[in-house]
PDB file of C-alpha atoms in Angstrom:
ATOM      1  CA  MET A   1      38.900  16.504  13.416  1.00 62.00           C
ATOM      2  CA  THR A   2      38.117  15.813  17.052  1.00 70.00           C
ATOM      3  CA  GLU A   3      38.886  12.523  18.792  1.00 71.00           C
ATOM      4  CA  GLU A   4      35.150  11.786  19.029  1.00 71.00           C
ATOM      5  CA  ASN A   5      34.757  12.275  15.260  1.00 72.00           C
ATOM      6  CA  LYS A   6      37.702   9.920  14.623  1.00 75.00           C
ATOM      7  CA  ASP A   7      36.009   7.284  16.784  1.00 84.00           C
ATOM      8  CA  LEU A   8      32.734   7.758  14.921  1.00 90.00           C
ATOM      9  CA  CYS A   9      34.494   7.470  11.556  1.00 92.00           C
ATOM     10  CA  GLU A  10      35.620   3.985  12.596  1.00 92.00           C
ATOM     11  CA  TRP A  11      31.953   2.960  12.668  1.00 94.00           C
ATOM     12  CA  ALA A  12      31.400   3.510   8.921  1.00 94.00           C
ATOM     13  CA  GLU A  13      31.678  -0.186   8.016  1.00 93.00           C
ATOM     14  CA  LEU A  14      29.413  -1.276  10.860  1.00 94.00           C
ATOM     15  CA  TYR A  15      26.892   1.412   9.952  1.00 95.00           C
ATOM     16  CA  ALA A  16      26.806   0.261   6.311  1.00 94.00           C
ATOM     17  CA  LEU A  17      26.197  -3.311   7.487  1.00 93.00           C
ATOM     18  CA  GLY A  18      23.518  -2.234   9.977  1.00 93.00           C
ATOM     19  CA  ALA A  19      25.579  -3.709  12.806  1.00 93.00           C
ATOM     20  CA  LEU A  20      25.461  -0.838  15.281  1.00 93.00           C
ATOM     21  CA  GLN A  21      23.158  -0.609  18.285  1.00 94.00           C
ATOM     22  CA  ASP A  22      20.134   1.664  17.831  1.00 94.00           C
ATOM     23  CA  ASP A  23      21.688   4.527  19.808  1.00 94.00           C
ATOM     24  CA  GLU A  24      24.957   4.172  17.873  1.00 94.00           C
ATOM     25  CA  MET A  25      23.074   4.146  14.540  1.00 94.00           C
ATOM     26  CA  GLU A  26      21.363   7.381  15.525  1.00 95.00           C
ATOM     27  CA  GLN A  27      24.655   8.926  16.685  1.00 94.00           C
ATOM     28  CA  PHE A  28      26.424   7.922  13.465  1.00 95.00           C
ATOM     29  CA  SER A  29      23.521   9.180  11.314  1.00 95.00           C
ATOM     30  CA  ILE A  30      24.002  12.618  12.825  1.00 94.00           C
ATOM     31  CA  HIS A  31      27.762  12.376  12.277  1.00 94.00           C
ATOM     32  CA  LEU A  32      27.164  11.266   8.675  1.00 94.00           C
ATOM     33  CA  GLN A  33      25.346  14.517   7.889  1.00 94.00           C
ATOM     34  CA  GLU A  34      28.423  16.474   8.993  1.00 92.00           C
ATOM     35  CA  CYS A  35      31.206  14.261   7.581  1.00 93.00           C
ATOM     36  CA  PRO A  36      31.479  13.981   3.782  1.00 94.00           C
ATOM     37  CA  GLU A  37      34.326  11.448   4.110  1.00 94.00           C
ATOM     38  CA  CYS A  38      32.131   9.034   6.059  1.00 94.00           C
ATOM     39  CA  GLU A  39      29.222   9.645   3.709  1.00 95.00           C
ATOM     40  CA  LYS A  40      31.463   8.637   0.779  1.00 95.00           C
ATOM     41  CA  LEU A  41      32.766   5.579   2.651  1.00 94.00           C
ATOM     42  CA  VAL A  42      29.278   4.365   3.593  1.00 95.00           C
ATOM     43  CA  LYS A  43      28.114   4.752  -0.007  1.00 95.00           C
ATOM     44  CA  GLU A  44      31.116   2.725  -1.256  1.00 95.00           C
ATOM     45  CA  TYR A  45      30.647   0.033   1.420  1.00 94.00           C
ATOM     46  CA  ARG A  46      26.983  -0.349   0.534  1.00 94.00           C
ATOM     47  CA  GLN A  47      27.855  -0.807  -3.143  1.00 94.00           C
ATOM     48  CA  VAL A  48      30.266  -3.588  -2.194  1.00 92.00           C
ATOM     49  CA  ILE A  49      27.744  -5.186   0.175  1.00 91.00           C
ATOM     50  CA  GLU A  50      25.173  -5.328  -2.639  1.00 91.00           C
ATOM     51  CA  LEU A  51      27.662  -7.289  -4.776  1.00 90.00           C
ATOM     52  CA  LEU A  52      28.704  -9.831  -2.117  1.00 87.00           C
ATOM     53  CA  PRO A  53      26.046 -12.431  -3.009  1.00 83.00           C
ATOM     54  CA  LEU A  54      27.385 -12.454  -6.571  1.00 85.00           C
ATOM     55  CA  ALA A  55      31.006 -12.941  -5.498  1.00 84.00           C
ATOM     56  CA  SER A  56      31.109 -16.733  -5.531  1.00 82.00           C
ATOM     57  CA  GLU A  57      30.119 -19.611  -7.740  1.00 83.00           C
ATOM     58  CA  PRO A  58      26.804 -21.386  -7.084  1.00 82.00           C
ATOM     59  CA  ALA A  59      27.251 -24.559  -5.044  1.00 83.00           C
ATOM     60  CA  GLU A  60      25.446 -27.819  -5.662  1.00 86.00           C
ATOM     61  CA  PRO A  61      23.648 -29.190  -2.601  1.00 84.00           C
ATOM     62  CA  PRO A  62      24.882 -32.568  -1.332  1.00 89.00           C
ATOM     63  CA  THR A  63      23.421 -35.669  -2.973  1.00 90.00           C
ATOM     64  CA  GLY A  64      20.164 -36.696  -1.352  1.00 90.00           C
ATOM     65  CA  MET A  65      19.722 -33.444   0.561  1.00 90.00           C
ATOM     66  CA  LYS A  66      16.390 -32.583  -1.066  1.00 87.00           C
ATOM     67  CA  LYS A  67      15.023 -36.048  -0.324  1.00 89.00           C
ATOM     68  CA  ARG A  68      16.173 -35.917   3.316  1.00 89.00           C
ATOM     69  CA  VAL A  69      14.756 -32.457   3.926  1.00 88.00           C
ATOM     70  CA  LEU A  70      11.437 -33.132   2.231  1.00 87.00           C
ATOM     71  CA  SER A  71      11.003 -36.485   3.977  1.00 87.00           C
ATOM     72  CA  ARG A  72      11.511 -34.786   7.347  1.00 85.00           C
ATOM     73  CA  VAL A  73       9.033 -32.049   6.464  1.00 83.00           C
ATOM     74  CA  LEU A  74       6.442 -34.508   5.203  1.00 82.00           C
ATOM     75  CA  GLU A  75       7.029 -36.738   8.225  1.00 79.00           C
ATOM     76  CA  ALA A  76       6.414 -33.818  10.559  1.00 72.00           C
ATOM     77  CA  ASP A  77       3.217 -32.832   8.710  1.00 68.00           C
ATOM     78  CA  ALA A  78       1.801 -36.382   8.534  1.00 65.00           C
ATOM     79  CA  PRO A  79      -1.215 -37.017  10.765  1.00 66.00           C
ATOM     80  CA  VAL A  80      -0.473 -39.179  13.776  1.00 61.00           C
ATOM     81  CA  GLN A  81      -2.269 -42.531  13.665  1.00 63.00           C
ATOM     82  CA  GLN A  82      -3.260 -44.169  16.917  1.00 61.00           C
ATOM     83  CA  VAL A  83      -2.698 -47.918  16.884  1.00 62.00           C
ATOM     84  CA  GLN A  84      -4.246 -49.974  19.635  1.00 64.00           C
ATOM     85  CA  LYS A  85      -1.937 -52.581  21.080  1.00 63.00           C
ATOM     86  CA  PRO A  86      -3.030 -55.760  22.778  1.00 64.00           C
ATOM     87  CA  ALA A  87      -3.322 -55.293  26.538  1.00 66.00           C
ATOM     88  CA  GLY A  88      -0.338 -57.501  27.459  1.00 67.00           C
ATOM     89  CA  GLU A  89       2.185 -56.020  24.993  1.00 67.00           C
ATOM     90  CA  ALA A  90       4.851 -53.731  26.410  1.00 65.00           C
ATOM     91  CA  PRO A  91       5.293 -50.388  24.655  1.00 63.00           C
ATOM     92  CA  LYS A  92       8.364 -50.029  22.460  1.00 64.00           C
ATOM     93  CA  PRO A  93      10.865 -47.376  23.546  1.00 61.00           C
ATOM     94  CA  VAL A  94      10.567 -44.155  21.612  1.00 59.00           C
ATOM     95  CA  ARG A  95      13.727 -42.902  19.918  1.00 56.00           C
ATOM     96  CA  GLU A  96      14.289 -39.341  20.980  1.00 56.00           C
ATOM     97  CA  GLU A  97      16.022 -36.753  18.865  1.00 54.00           C
ATOM     98  CA  PRO A  98      19.422 -35.709  20.214  1.00 52.00           C
ATOM     99  CA  GLU A  99      19.381 -32.655  22.377  1.00 52.00           C
ATOM    100  CA  TYR A 100      21.689 -29.863  21.299  1.00 48.00           C
ATOM    101  CA  ILE A 101      23.116 -27.290  23.628  1.00 49.00           C
ATOM    102  CA  VAL A 102      24.021 -23.913  22.245  1.00 48.00           C
ATOM    103  CA  LYS A 103      26.276 -21.654  24.233  1.00 48.00           C
ATOM    104  CA  ALA A 104      26.972 -18.076  23.293  1.00 49.00           C
ATOM    105  CA  ALA A 105      29.656 -15.785  24.572  1.00 49.00           C
ATOM    106  CA  PRO A 106      29.394 -12.009  24.394  1.00 51.00           C
ATOM    107  CA  LEU A 107      31.223 -10.486  21.464  1.00 49.00           C
ATOM    108  CA  PRO A 108      33.475  -7.433  21.649  1.00 51.00           C
ATOM    109  CA  LYS A 109      31.608  -4.142  21.262  1.00 52.00           C
ATOM    110  CA  ARG A 110      32.381  -3.623  17.568  1.00 51.00           C
ATOM    111  CA  SER A 111      32.112  -7.290  16.524  1.00 47.00           C
ATOM    112  CA  ARG A 112      28.418  -7.917  16.856  1.00 47.00           C
ATOM    113  CA  PHE A 113      27.845 -10.426  14.088  1.00 47.00           C
ATOM    114  CA  CYS A 114      29.348 -12.568  11.406  1.00 47.00           C
ATOM    115  CA  VAL A 115      28.227 -12.744   7.796  1.00 46.00           C
ATOM    116  CA  ILE A 116      28.187 -16.198   6.271  1.00 44.00           C
ATOM    117  CA  LEU A 117      27.500 -16.342   2.571  1.00 43.00           C
ATOM    118  CA  ALA A 118      26.289 -19.490   0.873  1.00 42.00           C
ATOM    119  CA  PRO A 119      25.050 -18.408  -2.553  1.00 43.00           C
ATOM    120  CA  GLY A 120      23.199 -21.035  -4.502  1.00 45.00           C
ATOM    121  CA  LEU A 121      22.353 -23.078  -1.415  1.00 43.00           C
ATOM    122  CA  LEU A 122      18.722 -22.039  -1.500  1.00 44.00           C
ATOM    123  CA  GLN A 123      18.217 -22.325  -5.217  1.00 42.00           C
ATOM    124  CA  GLN A 124      15.717 -24.860  -6.498  1.00 41.00           C
ATOM    125  CA  TRP A 125      17.079 -28.405  -6.275  1.00 39.00           C
TER     126      TRP A 125
END
């Protein structure tokens, strides 16, 4: 086995997860046709990946979560009513939502994403 093939064989897990770049996916697909070991590994990894959502117990959502979420949704969908104020009354300050800043750092080449599983979180409340 050549050094290039050894490097490609290390991509089996990432390929099964769909975590490779497009050009790498294409390169590994070609390699997969020529490497029965990688073909077997990818098949096994995909079987495990299919079972991951079933690997933990369902979790109950926090108390009041449904009410909080639905009230926010309904509040956002409610029509805005214009109320006329007397001419001399000063406007009340508007409470603004906090502003969140998200910063991202580049990940190493073979660590492109993270899988977070939360089975049961989206089930009906």
